[in-house]
Coordinates of C-alpha atoms and ligand atoms in Angstrom, one line a residue:
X218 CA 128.5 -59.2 -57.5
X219 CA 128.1 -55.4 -58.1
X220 CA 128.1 -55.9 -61.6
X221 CA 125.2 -58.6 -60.7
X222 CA 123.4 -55.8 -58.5
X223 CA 123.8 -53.1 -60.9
X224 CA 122.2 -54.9 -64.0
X225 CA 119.4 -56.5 -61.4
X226 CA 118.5 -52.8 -60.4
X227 CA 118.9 -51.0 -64.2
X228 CA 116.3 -53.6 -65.3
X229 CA 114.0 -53.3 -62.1
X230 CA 114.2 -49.3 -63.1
X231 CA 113.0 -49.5 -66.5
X232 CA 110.7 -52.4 -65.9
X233 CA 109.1 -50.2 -63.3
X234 CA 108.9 -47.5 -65.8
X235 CA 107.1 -48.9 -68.8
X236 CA 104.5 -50.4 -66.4
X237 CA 101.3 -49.1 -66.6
X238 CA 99.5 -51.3 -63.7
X239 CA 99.5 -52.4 -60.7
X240 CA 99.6 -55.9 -61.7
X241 CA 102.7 -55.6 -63.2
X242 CA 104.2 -53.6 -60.8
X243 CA 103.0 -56.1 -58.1
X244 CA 104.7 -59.3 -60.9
X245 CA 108.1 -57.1 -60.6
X246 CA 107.9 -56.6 -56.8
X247 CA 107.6 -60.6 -56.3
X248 CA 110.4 -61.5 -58.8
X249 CA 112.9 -59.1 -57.4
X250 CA 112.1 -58.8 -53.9
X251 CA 110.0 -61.9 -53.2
X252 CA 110.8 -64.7 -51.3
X253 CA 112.1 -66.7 -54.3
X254 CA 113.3 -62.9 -55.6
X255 CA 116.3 -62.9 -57.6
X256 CA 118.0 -60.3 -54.6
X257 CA 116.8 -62.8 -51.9
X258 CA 118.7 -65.3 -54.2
X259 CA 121.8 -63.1 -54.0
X260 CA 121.1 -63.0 -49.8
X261 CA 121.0 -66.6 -50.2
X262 CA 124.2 -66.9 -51.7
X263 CA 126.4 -65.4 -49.1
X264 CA 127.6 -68.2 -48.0
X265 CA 130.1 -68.3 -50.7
X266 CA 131.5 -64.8 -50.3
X267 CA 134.3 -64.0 -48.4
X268 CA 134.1 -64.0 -44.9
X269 CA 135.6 -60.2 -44.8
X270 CA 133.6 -59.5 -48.1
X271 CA 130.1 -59.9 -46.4
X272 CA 128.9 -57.3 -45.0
X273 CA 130.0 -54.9 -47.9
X274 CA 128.4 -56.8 -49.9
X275 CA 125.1 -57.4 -47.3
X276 CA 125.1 -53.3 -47.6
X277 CA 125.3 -53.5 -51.3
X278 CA 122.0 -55.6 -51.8
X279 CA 120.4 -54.1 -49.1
X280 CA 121.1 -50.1 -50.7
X281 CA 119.8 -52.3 -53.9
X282 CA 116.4 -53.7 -52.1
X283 CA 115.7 -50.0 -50.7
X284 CA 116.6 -48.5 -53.6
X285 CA 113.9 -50.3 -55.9
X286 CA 111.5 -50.3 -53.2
X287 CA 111.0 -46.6 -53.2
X288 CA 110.8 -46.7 -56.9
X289 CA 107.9 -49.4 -56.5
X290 CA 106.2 -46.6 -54.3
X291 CA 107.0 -43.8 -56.3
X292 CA 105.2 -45.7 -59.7
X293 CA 102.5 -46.6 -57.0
X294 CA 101.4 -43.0 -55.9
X295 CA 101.8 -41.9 -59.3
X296 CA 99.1 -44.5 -60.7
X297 CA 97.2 -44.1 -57.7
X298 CA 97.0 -40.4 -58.6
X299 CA 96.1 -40.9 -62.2
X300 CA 93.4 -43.0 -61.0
X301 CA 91.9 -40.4 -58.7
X302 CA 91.9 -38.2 -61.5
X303 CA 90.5 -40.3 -64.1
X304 CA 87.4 -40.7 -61.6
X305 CA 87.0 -37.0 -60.7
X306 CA 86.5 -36.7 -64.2
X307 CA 84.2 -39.2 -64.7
X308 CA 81.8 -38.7 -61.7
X309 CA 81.6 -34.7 -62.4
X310 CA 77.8 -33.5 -61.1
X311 CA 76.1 -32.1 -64.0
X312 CA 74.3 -29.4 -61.7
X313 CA 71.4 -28.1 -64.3
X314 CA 70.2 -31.7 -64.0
X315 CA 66.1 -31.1 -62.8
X316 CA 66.4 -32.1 -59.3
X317 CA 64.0 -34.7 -57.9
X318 CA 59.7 -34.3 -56.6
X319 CA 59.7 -35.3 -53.4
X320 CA 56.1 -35.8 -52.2
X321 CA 54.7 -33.5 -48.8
X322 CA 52.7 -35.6 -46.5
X323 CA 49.4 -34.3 -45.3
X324 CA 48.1 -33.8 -42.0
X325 CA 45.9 -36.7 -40.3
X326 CA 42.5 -35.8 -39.9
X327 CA 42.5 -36.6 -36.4
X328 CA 45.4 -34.1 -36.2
X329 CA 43.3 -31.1 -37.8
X330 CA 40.6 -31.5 -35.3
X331 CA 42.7 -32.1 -32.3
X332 CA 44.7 -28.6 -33.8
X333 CA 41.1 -27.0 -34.2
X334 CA 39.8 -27.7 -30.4
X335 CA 43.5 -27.2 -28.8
X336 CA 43.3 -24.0 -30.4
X337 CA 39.9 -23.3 -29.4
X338 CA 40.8 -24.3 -25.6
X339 CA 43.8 -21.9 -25.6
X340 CA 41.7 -19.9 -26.4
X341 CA 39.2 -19.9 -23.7
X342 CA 42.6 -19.8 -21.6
X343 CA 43.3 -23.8 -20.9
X344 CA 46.5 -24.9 -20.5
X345 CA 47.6 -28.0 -22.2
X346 CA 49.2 -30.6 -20.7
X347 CA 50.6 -34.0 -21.2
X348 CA 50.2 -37.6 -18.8
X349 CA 51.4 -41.2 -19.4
X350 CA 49.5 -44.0 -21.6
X351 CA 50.7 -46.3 -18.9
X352 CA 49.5 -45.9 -16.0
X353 CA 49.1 -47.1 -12.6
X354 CA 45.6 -48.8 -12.0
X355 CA 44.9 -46.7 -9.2
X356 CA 44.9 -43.4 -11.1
X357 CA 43.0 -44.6 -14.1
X358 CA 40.3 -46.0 -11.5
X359 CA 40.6 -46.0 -7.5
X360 CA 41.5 -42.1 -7.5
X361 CA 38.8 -41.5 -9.9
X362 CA 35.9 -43.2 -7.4
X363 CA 36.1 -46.0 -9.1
X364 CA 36.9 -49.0 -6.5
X365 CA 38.2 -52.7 -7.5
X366 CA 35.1 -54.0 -7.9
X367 CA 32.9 -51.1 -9.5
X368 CA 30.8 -51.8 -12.5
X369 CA 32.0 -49.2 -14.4
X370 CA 35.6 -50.6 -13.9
X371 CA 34.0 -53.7 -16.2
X372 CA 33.2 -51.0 -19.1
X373 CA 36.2 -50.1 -19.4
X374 CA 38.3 -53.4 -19.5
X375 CA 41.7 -52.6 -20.4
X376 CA 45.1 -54.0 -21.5
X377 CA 47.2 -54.8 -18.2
X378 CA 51.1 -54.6 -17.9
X379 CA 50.8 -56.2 -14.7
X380 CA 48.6 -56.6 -12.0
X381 CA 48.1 -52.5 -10.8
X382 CA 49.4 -51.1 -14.3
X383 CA 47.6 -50.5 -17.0
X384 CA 47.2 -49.2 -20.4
X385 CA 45.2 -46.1 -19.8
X386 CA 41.3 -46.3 -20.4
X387 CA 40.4 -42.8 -20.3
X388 CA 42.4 -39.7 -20.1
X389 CA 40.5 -38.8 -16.7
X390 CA 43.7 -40.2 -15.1
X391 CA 45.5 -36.9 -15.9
X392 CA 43.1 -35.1 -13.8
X393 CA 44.6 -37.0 -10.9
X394 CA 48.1 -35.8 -11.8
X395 CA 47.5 -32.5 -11.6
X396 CA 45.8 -32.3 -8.7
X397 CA 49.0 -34.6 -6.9
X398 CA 51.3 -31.9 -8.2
X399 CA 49.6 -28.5 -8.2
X400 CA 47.5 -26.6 -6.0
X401 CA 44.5 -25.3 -7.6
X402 CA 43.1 -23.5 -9.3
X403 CA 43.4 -25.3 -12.6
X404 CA 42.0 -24.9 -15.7
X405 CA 43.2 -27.7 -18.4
X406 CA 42.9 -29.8 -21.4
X407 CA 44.6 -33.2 -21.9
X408 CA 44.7 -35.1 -25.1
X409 CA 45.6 -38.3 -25.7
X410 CA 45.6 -42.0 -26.4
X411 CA 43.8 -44.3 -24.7
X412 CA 43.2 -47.9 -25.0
X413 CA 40.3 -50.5 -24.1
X414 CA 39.7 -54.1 -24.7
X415 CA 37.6 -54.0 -27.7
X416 CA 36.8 -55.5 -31.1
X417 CA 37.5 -53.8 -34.1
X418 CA 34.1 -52.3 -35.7
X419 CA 33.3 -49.1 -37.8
X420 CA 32.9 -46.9 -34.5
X421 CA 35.4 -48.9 -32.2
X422 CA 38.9 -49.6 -32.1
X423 CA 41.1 -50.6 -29.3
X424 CA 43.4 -48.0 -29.0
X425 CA 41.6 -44.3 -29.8
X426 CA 41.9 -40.8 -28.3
X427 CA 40.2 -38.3 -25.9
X428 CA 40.2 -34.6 -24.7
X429 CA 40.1 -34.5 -20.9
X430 CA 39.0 -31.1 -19.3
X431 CA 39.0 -30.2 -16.3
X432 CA 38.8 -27.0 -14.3
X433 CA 38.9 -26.4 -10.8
X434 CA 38.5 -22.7 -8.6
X435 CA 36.4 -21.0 -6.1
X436 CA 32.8 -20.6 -7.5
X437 CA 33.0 -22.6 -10.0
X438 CA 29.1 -24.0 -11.2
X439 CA 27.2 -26.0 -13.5
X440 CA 26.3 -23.1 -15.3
X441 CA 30.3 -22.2 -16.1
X442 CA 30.6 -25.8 -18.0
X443 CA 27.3 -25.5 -20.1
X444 CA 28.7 -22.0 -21.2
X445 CA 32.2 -23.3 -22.0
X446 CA 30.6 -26.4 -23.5
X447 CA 28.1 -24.6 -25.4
X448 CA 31.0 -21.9 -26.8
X449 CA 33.5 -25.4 -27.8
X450 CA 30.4 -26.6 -29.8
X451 CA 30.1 -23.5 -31.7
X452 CA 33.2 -23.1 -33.0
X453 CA 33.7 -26.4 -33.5
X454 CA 31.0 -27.4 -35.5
X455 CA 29.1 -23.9 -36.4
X456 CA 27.7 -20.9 -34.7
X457 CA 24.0 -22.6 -35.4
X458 CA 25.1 -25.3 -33.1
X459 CA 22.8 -26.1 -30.4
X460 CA 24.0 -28.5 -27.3
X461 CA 21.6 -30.5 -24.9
X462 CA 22.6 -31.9 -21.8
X463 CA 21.1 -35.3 -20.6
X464 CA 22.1 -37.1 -16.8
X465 CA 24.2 -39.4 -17.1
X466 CA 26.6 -41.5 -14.6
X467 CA 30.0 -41.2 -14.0
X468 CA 31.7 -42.4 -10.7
X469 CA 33.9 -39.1 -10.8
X470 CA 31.5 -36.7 -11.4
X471 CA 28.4 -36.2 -9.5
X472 CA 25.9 -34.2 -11.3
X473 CA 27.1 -36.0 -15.0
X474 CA 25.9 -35.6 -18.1
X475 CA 26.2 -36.4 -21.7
X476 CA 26.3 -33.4 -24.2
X477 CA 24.9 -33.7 -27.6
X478 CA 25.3 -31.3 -30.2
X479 CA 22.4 -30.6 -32.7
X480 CA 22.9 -32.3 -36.2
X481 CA 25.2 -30.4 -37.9
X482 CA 23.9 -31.9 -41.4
X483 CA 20.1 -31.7 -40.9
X484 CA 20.2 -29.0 -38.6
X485 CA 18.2 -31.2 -36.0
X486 CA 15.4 -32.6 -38.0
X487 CA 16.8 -35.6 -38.4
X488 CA 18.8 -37.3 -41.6
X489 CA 20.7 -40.3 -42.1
X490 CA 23.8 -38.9 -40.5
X491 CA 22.7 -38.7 -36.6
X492 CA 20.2 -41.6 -37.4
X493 CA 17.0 -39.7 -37.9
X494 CA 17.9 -38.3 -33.7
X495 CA 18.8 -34.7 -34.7
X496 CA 21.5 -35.2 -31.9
X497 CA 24.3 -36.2 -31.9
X498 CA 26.6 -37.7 -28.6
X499 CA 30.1 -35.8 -28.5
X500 CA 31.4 -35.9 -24.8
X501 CA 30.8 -36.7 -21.3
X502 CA 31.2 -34.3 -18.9
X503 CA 30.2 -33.1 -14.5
X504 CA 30.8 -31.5 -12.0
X505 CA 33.9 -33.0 -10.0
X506 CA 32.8 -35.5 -7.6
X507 CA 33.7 -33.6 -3.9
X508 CA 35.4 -37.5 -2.9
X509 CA 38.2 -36.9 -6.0
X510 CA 39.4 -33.8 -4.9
X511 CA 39.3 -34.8 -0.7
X512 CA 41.3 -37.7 -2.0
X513 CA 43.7 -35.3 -3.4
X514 CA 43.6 -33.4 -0.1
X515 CA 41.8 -30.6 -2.1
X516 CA 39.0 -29.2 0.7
X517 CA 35.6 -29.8 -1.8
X518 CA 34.2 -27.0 0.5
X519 CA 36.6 -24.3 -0.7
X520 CA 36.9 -25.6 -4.5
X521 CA 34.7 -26.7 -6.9
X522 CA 34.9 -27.6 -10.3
X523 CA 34.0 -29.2 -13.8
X524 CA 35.6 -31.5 -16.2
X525 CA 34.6 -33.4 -19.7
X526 CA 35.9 -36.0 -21.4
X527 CA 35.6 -36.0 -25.3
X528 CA 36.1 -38.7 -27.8
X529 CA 38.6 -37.4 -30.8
X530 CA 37.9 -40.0 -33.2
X531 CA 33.7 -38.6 -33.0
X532 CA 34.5 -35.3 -33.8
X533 CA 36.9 -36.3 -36.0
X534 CA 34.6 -38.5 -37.9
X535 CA 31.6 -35.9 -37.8
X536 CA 33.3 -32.8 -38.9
X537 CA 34.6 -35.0 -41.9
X538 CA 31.7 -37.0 -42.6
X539 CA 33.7 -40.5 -42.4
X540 CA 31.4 -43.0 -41.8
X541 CA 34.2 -45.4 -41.0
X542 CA 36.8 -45.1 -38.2
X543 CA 38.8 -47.8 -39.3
X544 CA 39.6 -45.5 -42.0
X545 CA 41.2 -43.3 -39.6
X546 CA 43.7 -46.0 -39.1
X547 CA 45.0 -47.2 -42.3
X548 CA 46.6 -44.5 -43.1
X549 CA 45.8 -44.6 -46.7
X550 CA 47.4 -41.6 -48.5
X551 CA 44.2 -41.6 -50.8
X552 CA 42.3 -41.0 -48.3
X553 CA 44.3 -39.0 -45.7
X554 CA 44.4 -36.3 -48.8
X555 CA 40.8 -35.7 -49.1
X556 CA 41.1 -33.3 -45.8
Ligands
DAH877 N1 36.3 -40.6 -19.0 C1 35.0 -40.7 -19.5 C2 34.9 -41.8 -20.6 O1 35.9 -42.3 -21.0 C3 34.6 -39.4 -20.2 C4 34.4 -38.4 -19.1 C5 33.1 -38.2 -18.6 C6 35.4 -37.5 -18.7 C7 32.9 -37.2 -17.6 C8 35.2 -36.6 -17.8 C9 33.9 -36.4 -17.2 O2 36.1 -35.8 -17.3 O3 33.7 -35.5 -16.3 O4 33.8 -42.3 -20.9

């Protein structure tokens, strides 16, 4: 029996050693060890020893079993280890390789002209602030003077979440938020998107932007928001730039008006681009109707104020000379890189 064992494990040994893969060494591990293994074989045959021979030999075949298993292992981690190698070596980074273009985006156009007036608000000492695209019915309408059943409500027919939220219309509605949360005085600006029920054309889309303005303090007059007006149309479009004010209706403001800026491309005389007008239609804009601010608890006989709405996607389109806002939205890098 030890003789058995002994020649069983010399050939395991040198079988192990002249293996070169893990095939083989997987082959030897089955023969030897496996369940049809020549050393199960042996375990099988113990029957026939001696009663008080046994365990001696049990211990024998089990030192014999150990024994070649660590030599498996050993072989194992030593090919496993060569292997490593052999793929460090192969998968070395050849570090003067050129590295690869990658390709800057550009700024939307939109973007640069909302950057341009935010930066000429700041300037004027606004402060800008942020309110939600959805939005409670009753701030984008009812707190703005416009009740259920107003006409203007109509106008303005919106996407509905559910019956009293909506998808903003106008970014008036942030007007009402800071009045709920501050005292005055305020002094503004609030961009963002808005959204109306309406077809897709070269000037309309269903979901576009504005600027909302508003300020609010003690002497405040009519004469304050054609100045400021007047100063955002210069140096936004040119110091040449004339505005003109013409009444206008909005529920929230009481007066309202409509500003137009003087053709920027004809100088007023009239061309193709404002349609032979000379003017051309940027914002709406009023004094704050005295019913907004007592709904806010804001006493209309201590503050006044002004505010203005203005469309991004106009300016947008008129500083750039795009006579397509749908352009604005398919984000064609060919033509996002002409700005
Ligand atoms: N919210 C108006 C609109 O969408 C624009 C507007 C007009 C805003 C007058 C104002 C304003 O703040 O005073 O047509």
């Amino acid at each position: 029996m030890k003789d058995k064992l002994k020649s069983i494990m010399d050939r395991a040994i040198s079988e192990i050693a002249s293996s070169d893969d893990m095939e083989k060494l997987n082959a030897i591990k089955v023969n030897i060890l496996g369940k049809k293994g020549e050393l199960t074989d042996i375990l099988k045959g113990m029957k026939d020893v001696a009663a008080e021979e046994r365990p001696k030999v049990g211990q024998m075949v089990n030192e014999t079993r150990a024994a070649i298993e660590e030599k498996l292992n050993e072989k194992l981690e030593e090919m496993k280890k060569k292997l490593r190698e052999e793929q460090m070596k192969a998968e070395t980074i050849d570090v003067t390789l050129p590295g690869k273009k990658s390709e800057l985006g550009h700024k939307h156009p939109n973007t640069i002209a909302l950057e341009e007036l935010l930066r000429i608000f700041t300037g004027l000492g606004y402060e800008v602030v942020d309110g939600p695209e959805v939005e409670k019915d009753y701030y984008n309408f009812e707190a703005l003077n416009i009740p259920a059943n107003h006409p203007a409500k109509d106008e303005q027919d919106t996407f509905y979440v559910t019956n009293d939220i909506v998808l903003r219309t106008q970014t008036s509605s942030v007007q009402v938020h800071v009045m709920e949360k501050q005292k005055p005085p305020y002094k503004i600006i609030s961009p963002g998107r808005v959204f109306r029920a309406d077809e897709v054309d070269a000037t309309h889309s269903p979901s576009f932007h504005q600027v909302e303005g508003l300020v609010i303090d003690k002497n405040v007059t009519f004469a304050d928001l054609k100045g400021t007006l007047a100063e955002f149309a210069r140096r936004m479009f040119g110091p040449d730039t004339k505005v003109k004010f013409r009444p206008h209706h909005f529920p929230f403001t009481e007066p309202s008006a409509e500003m137009d800026v003087s053709c920027f491309k004809c100088g007023g005389k009239g061309c193709r681009f404002c349609k032979g007008e000379g003017w051309i239609e940027i914002l709406g804009c009023g004094m704050v109707h005295p019913h907004v601010l007592e709904m806010r608890g804001i006493d209309p006989d201590e503050y006044v104020g002004f505010a203005f709405g203005v469309g991004l996607e106009r300016i947008t389109l008129l500083k750039y000379e795009i006579d397509d806002m749908r352009l604005l939205y398919e984000n064609d890098v060919r033509f996002l890189k002409q700005f």
